[in-house]
Tab-separated table of C-alpha atoms and ligand atoms in Angstrom:
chain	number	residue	atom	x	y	z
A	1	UNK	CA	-25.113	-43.403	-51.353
A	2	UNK	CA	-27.453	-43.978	-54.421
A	3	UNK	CA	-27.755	-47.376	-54.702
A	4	UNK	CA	-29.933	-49.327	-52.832
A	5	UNK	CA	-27.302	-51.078	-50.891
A	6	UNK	CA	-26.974	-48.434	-47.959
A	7	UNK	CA	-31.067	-49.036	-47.075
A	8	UNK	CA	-30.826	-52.641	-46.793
A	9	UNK	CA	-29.886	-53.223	-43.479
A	10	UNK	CA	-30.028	-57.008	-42.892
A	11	UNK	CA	-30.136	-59.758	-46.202
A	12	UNK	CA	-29.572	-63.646	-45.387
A	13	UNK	CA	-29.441	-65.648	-48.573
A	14	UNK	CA	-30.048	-69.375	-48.516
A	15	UNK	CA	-29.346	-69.644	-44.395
A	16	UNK	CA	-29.046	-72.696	-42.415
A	17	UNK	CA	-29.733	-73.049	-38.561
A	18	UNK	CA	-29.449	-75.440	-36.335
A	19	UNK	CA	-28.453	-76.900	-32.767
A	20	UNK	CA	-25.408	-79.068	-33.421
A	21	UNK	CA	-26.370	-81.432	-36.673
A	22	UNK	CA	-30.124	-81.003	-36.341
A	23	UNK	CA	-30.737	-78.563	-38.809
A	24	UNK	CA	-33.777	-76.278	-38.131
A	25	UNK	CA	-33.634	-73.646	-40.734
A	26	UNK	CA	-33.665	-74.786	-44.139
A	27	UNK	CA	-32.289	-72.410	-46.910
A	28	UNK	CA	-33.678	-68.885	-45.647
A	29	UNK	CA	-33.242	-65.626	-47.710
A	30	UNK	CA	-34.916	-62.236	-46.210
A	31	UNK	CA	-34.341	-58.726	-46.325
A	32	UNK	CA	-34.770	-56.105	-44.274
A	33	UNK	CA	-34.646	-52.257	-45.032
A	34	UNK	CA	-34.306	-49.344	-43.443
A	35	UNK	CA	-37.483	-48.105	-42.108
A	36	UNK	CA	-39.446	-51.021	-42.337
A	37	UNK	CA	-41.224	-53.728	-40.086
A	38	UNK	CA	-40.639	-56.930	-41.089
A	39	UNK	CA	-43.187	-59.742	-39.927
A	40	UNK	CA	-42.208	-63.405	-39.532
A	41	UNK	CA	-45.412	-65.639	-38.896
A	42	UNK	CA	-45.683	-69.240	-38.533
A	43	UNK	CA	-47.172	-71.746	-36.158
A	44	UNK	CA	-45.341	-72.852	-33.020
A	45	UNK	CA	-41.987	-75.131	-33.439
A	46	UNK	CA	-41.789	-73.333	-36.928
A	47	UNK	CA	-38.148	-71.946	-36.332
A	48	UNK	CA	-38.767	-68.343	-35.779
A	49	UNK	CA	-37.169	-68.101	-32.182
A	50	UNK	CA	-33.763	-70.254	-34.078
A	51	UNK	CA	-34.042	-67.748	-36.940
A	52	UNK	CA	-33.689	-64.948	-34.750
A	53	UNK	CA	-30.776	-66.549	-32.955
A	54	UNK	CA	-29.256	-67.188	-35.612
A	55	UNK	CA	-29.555	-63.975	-37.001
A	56	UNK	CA	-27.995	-62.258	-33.481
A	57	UNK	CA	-25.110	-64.592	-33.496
A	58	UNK	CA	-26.157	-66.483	-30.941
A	59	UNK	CA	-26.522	-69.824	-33.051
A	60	UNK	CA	-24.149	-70.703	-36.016
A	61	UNK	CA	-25.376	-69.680	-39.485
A	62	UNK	CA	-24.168	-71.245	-42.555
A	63	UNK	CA	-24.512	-69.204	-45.797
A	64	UNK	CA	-24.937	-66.056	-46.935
A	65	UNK	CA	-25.347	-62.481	-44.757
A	66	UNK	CA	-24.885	-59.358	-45.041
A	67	UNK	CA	-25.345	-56.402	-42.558
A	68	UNK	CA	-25.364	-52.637	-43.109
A	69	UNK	CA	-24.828	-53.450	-46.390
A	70	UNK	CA	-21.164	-55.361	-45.753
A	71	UNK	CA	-21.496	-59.100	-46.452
A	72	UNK	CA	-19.986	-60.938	-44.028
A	73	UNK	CA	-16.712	-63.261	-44.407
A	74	UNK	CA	-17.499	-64.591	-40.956
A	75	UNK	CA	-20.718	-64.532	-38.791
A	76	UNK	CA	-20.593	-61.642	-36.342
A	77	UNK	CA	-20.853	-62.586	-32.829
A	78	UNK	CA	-23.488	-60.969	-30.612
A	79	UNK	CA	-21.096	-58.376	-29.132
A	80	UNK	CA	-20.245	-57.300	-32.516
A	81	UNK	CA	-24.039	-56.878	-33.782
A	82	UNK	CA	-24.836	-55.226	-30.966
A	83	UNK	CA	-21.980	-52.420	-31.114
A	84	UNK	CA	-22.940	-52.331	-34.722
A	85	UNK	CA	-26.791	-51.339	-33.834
A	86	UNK	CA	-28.770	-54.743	-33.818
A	87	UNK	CA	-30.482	-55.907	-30.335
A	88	UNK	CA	-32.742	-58.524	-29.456
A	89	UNK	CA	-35.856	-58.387	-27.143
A	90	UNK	CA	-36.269	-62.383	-26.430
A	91	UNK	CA	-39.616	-64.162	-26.166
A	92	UNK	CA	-38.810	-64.412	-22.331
A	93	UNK	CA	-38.592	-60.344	-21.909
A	94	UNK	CA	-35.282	-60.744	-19.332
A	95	UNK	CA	-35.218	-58.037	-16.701
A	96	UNK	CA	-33.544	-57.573	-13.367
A	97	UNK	CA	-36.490	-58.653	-11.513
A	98	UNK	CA	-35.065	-56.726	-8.115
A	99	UNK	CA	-34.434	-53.613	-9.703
A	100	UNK	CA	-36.309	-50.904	-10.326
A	101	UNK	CA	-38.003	-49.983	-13.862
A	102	UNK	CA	-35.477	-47.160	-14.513
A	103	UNK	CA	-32.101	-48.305	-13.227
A	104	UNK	CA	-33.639	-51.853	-16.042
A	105	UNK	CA	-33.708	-48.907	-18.338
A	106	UNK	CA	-29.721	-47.207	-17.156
A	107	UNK	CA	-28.329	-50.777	-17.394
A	108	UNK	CA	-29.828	-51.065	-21.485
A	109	UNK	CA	-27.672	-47.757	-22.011
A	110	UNK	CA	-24.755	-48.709	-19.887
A	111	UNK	CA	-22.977	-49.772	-23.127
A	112	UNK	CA	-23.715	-46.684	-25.030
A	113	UNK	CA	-22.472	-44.856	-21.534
A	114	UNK	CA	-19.116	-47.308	-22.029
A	115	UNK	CA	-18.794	-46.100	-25.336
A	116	UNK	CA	-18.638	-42.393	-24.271
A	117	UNK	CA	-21.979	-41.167	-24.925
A	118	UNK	CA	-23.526	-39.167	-21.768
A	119	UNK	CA	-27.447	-38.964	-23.290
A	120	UNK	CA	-28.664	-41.268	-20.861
A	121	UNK	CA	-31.251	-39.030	-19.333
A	122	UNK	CA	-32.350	-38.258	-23.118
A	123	UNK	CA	-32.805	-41.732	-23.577
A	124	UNK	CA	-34.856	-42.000	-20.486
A	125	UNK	CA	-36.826	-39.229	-21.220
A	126	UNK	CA	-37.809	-40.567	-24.597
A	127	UNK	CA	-38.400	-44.124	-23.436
A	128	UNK	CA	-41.003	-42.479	-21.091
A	129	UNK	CA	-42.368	-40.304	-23.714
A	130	UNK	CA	-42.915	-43.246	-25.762
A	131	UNK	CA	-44.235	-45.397	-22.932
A	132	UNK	CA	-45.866	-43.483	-20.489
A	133	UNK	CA	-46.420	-46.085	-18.206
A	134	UNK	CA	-43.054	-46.905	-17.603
A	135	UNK	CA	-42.550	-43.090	-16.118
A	136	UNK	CA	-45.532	-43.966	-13.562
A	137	UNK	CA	-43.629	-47.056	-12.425
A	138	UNK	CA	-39.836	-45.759	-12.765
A	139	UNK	CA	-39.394	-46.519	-9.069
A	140	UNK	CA	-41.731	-49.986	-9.124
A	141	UNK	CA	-39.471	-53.471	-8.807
A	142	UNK	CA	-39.344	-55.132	-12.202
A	143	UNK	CA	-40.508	-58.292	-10.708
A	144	UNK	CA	-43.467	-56.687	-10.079
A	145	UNK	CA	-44.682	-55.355	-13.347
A	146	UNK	CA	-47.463	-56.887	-15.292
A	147	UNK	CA	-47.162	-58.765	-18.400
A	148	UNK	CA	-47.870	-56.232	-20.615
A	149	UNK	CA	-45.757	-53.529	-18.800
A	150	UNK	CA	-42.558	-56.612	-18.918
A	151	UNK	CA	-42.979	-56.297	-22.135
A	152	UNK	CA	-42.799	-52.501	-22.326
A	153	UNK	CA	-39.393	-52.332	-20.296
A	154	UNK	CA	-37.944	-55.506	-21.919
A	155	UNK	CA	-38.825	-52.647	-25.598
A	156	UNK	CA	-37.859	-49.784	-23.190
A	157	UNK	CA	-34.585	-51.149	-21.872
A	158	UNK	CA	-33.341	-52.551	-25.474
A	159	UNK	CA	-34.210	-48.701	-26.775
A	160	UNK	CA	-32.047	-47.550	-24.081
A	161	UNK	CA	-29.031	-48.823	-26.396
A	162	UNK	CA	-30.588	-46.564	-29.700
A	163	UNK	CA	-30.489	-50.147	-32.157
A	164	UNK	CA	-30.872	-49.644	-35.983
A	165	UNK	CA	-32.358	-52.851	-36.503
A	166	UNK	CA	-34.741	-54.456	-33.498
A	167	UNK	CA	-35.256	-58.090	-33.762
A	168	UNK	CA	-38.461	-58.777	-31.596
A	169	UNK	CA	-39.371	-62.096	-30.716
A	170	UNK	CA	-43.532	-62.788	-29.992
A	171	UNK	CA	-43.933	-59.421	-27.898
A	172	UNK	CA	-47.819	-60.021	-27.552
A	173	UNK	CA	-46.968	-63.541	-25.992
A	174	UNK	CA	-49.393	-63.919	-23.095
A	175	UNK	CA	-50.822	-60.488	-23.380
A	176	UNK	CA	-54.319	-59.888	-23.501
A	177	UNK	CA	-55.588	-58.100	-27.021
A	178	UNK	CA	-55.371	-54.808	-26.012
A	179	UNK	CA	-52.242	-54.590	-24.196
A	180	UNK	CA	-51.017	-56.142	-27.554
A	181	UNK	CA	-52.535	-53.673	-29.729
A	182	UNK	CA	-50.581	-51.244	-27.325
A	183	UNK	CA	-47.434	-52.977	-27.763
A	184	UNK	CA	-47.646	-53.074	-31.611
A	185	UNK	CA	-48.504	-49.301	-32.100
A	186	UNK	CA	-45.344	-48.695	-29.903
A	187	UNK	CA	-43.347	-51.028	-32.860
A	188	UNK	CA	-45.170	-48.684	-35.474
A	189	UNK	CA	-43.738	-45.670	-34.468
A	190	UNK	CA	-40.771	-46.890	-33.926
A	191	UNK	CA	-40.414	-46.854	-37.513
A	192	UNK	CA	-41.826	-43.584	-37.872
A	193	UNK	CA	-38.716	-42.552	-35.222
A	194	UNK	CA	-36.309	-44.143	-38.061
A	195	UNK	CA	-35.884	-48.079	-36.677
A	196	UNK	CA	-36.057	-51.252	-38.457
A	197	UNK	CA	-37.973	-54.190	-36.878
A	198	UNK	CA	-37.956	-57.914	-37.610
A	199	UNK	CA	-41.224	-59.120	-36.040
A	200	UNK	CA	-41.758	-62.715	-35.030
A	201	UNK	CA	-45.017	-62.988	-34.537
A	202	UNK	CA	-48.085	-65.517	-33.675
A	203	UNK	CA	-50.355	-63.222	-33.569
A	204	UNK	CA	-51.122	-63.088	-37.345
A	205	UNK	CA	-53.584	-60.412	-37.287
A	206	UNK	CA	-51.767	-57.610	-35.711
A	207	UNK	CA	-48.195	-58.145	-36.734
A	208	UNK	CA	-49.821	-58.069	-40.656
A	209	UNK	CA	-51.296	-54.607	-39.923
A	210	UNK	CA	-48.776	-53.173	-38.725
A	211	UNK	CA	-45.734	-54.620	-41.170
A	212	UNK	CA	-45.085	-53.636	-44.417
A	213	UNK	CA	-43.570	-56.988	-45.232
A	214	UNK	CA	-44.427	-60.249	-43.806
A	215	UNK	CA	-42.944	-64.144	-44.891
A	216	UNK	CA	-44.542	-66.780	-43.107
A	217	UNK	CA	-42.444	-69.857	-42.032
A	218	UNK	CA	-43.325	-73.621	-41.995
A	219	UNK	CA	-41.130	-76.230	-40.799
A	220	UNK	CA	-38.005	-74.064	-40.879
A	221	UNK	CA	-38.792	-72.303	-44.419
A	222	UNK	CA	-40.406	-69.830	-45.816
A	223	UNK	CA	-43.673	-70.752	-47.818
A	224	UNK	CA	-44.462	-67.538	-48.594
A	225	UNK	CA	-44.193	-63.924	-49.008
A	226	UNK	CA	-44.944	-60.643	-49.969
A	227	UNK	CA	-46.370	-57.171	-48.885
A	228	UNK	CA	-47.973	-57.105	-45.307
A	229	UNK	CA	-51.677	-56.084	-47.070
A	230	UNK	CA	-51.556	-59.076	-49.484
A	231	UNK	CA	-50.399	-61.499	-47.061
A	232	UNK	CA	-53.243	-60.526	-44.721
A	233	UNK	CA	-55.362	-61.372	-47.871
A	234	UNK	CA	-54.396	-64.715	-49.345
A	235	UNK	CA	-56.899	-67.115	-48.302
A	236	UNK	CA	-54.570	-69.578	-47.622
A	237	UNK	CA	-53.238	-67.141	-44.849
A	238	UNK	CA	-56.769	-66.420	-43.737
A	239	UNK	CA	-57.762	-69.788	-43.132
A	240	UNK	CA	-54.346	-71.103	-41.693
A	241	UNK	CA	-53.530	-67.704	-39.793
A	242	UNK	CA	-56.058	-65.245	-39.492
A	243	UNK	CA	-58.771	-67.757	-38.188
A	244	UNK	CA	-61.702	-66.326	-40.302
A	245	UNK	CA	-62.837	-69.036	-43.068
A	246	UNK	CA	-64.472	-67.969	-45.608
A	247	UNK	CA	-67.929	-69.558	-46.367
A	248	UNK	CA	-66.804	-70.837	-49.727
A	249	UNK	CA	-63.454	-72.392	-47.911
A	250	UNK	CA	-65.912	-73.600	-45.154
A	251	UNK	CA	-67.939	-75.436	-47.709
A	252	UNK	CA	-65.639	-77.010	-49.075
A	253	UNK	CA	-63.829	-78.306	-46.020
A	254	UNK	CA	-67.178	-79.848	-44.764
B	301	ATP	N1	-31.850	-75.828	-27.966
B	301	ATP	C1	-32.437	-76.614	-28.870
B	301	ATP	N2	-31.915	-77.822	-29.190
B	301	ATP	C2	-32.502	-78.606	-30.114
B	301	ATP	N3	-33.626	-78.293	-30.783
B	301	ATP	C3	-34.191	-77.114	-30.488
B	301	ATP	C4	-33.642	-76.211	-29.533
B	301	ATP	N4	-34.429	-75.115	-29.457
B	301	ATP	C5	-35.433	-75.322	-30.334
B	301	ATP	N5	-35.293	-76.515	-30.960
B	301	ATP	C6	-36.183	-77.069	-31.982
B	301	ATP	O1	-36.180	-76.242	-33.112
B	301	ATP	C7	-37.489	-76.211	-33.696
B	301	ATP	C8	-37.934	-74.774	-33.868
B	301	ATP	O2	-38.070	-74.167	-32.593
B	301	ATP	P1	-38.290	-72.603	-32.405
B	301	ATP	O3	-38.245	-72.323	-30.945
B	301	ATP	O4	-37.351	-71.888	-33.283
B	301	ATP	O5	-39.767	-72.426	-32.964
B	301	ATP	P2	-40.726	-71.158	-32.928
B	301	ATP	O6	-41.231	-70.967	-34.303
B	301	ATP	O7	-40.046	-70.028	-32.274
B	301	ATP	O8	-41.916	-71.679	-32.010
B	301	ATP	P3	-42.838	-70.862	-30.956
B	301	ATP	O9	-43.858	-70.148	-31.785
B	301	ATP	O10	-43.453	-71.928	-30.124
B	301	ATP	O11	-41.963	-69.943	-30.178
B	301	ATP	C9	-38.402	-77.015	-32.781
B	301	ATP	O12	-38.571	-78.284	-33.356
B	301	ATP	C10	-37.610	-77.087	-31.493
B	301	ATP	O13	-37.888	-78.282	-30.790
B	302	MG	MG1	-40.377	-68.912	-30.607
């Protein structure tokens, strides 16, 4: 295709959210293309988490969305995204806590398996190439894992699938700065290995250095937008997000 279209893989125009007539999500419109991280930022009770549901069917969406390109009569429902390439890692990283690391990682291919692919030990091989650590603890309980290695299968296990579009919901929550830097870098080159990402992020810093786009979300809208780099320097970000003041904004808070 030459236009544009074929690259854009997700576009929401002017969405609502909400949980039954509480509206959350006030007239949202984002984009996201093929190849790209997307970051969402915003302070907690913001709306990200309901965007994201909404977004993977899991909460109803009023307005307009598209997909792939195909704008949508009806919202898909989350069996439908996910045949059609879109997963979800949630904030709370769900794993089968009794069962190993790699049969976590068989079950997040058993629907490609269903759906008559047999590269399952492919997938495992470059889940393990990607994240090491989950090779050293294939056998280990899930329950068991660290926070930072949770968060590692929960990626690992949604990979398992091969998604198009990865909507990732705070994957540095609780995770100490390193282990987050680790997670992030993993998100990077997922893009170099052809994925999309939506980000939700708190942690400003790192999502904006590794995004290429970023909006940041206030009380269930977006107040602003733009390229990752000049996000990360508007120095209304800065002092709201990126917890540096300037002097000259210090000065003239005191
Ligand atoms: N199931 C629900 N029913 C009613 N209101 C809800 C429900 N879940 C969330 N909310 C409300 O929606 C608003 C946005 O919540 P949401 O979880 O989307 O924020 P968030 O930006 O993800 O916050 P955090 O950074 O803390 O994860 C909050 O006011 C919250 O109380
Ligand atoms: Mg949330």
């Amino acid at each position: 295709m030459t236009t544009s279209d074929g690259d854009i893989l997700l576009q929401a125009d002017g969405i609502d959210i909400g949980y039954g007539r509480v509206t959350v999500i006030h007239g949202a419109s984002l984009s996201v293309k093929r190849g790209q991280i997307i970051a969402i930022i915003g302070p907690n009770g913001a709306g990200k988490t309901t965007l994201l549901s909404g977004l993977m069917g899991l909460l109803p969406v009023k307005g307009r969305l598209s997909y792939f390109g195909e704008t949508m009569s009806e919202q898909p429902s989350v069996e439908q995204l996910v045949g059609r390439g879109v997963t979800l890692i949630p904030e709370t990283r769900e794993l089968f806590g009794p069962m190993s690391v790699e049969d976590n990682l068989r079950l997040g291919g058993f629907s490609r398996y269903q759906q008559g692919h047999r590269d399952l030990q492919a997938g495992l091989e470059e889940v393990y190439t990607l994240m090491p650590r989950l090779r050293e603890r294939k056998t280990q309980a899930a329950k068991t894992l660290s926070g930072g290695e949770r968060q590692m299968l929960a990626m690992g296990r949604a990979l398992m699938s091969k998604p198009k579009l990865l909507l990732l919901d705070e994957p540095s929550l609780g995770l100490a700065p390193l282990i987050t830097r680790d997670i992030l870098r993993t998100v990077a080159r997922l893009r170099d290995l052809g994925m999309s990402c939506l980000l939700v992020e708190q942690n400003a810093k790192a999502a904006l250095r590794i995004a290429d786009y970023a909006y940041v979300m206030e009380s269930g809208a977006f107040v602003l937008q733009g390229p990752a780099a000049e996000v990360a320097a508007n120095p209304d970000i800065i002092a709201s997000y990126l917890g540096v003041r300037s002097a000259a904004a210090a000065e003239h808070h005191a």
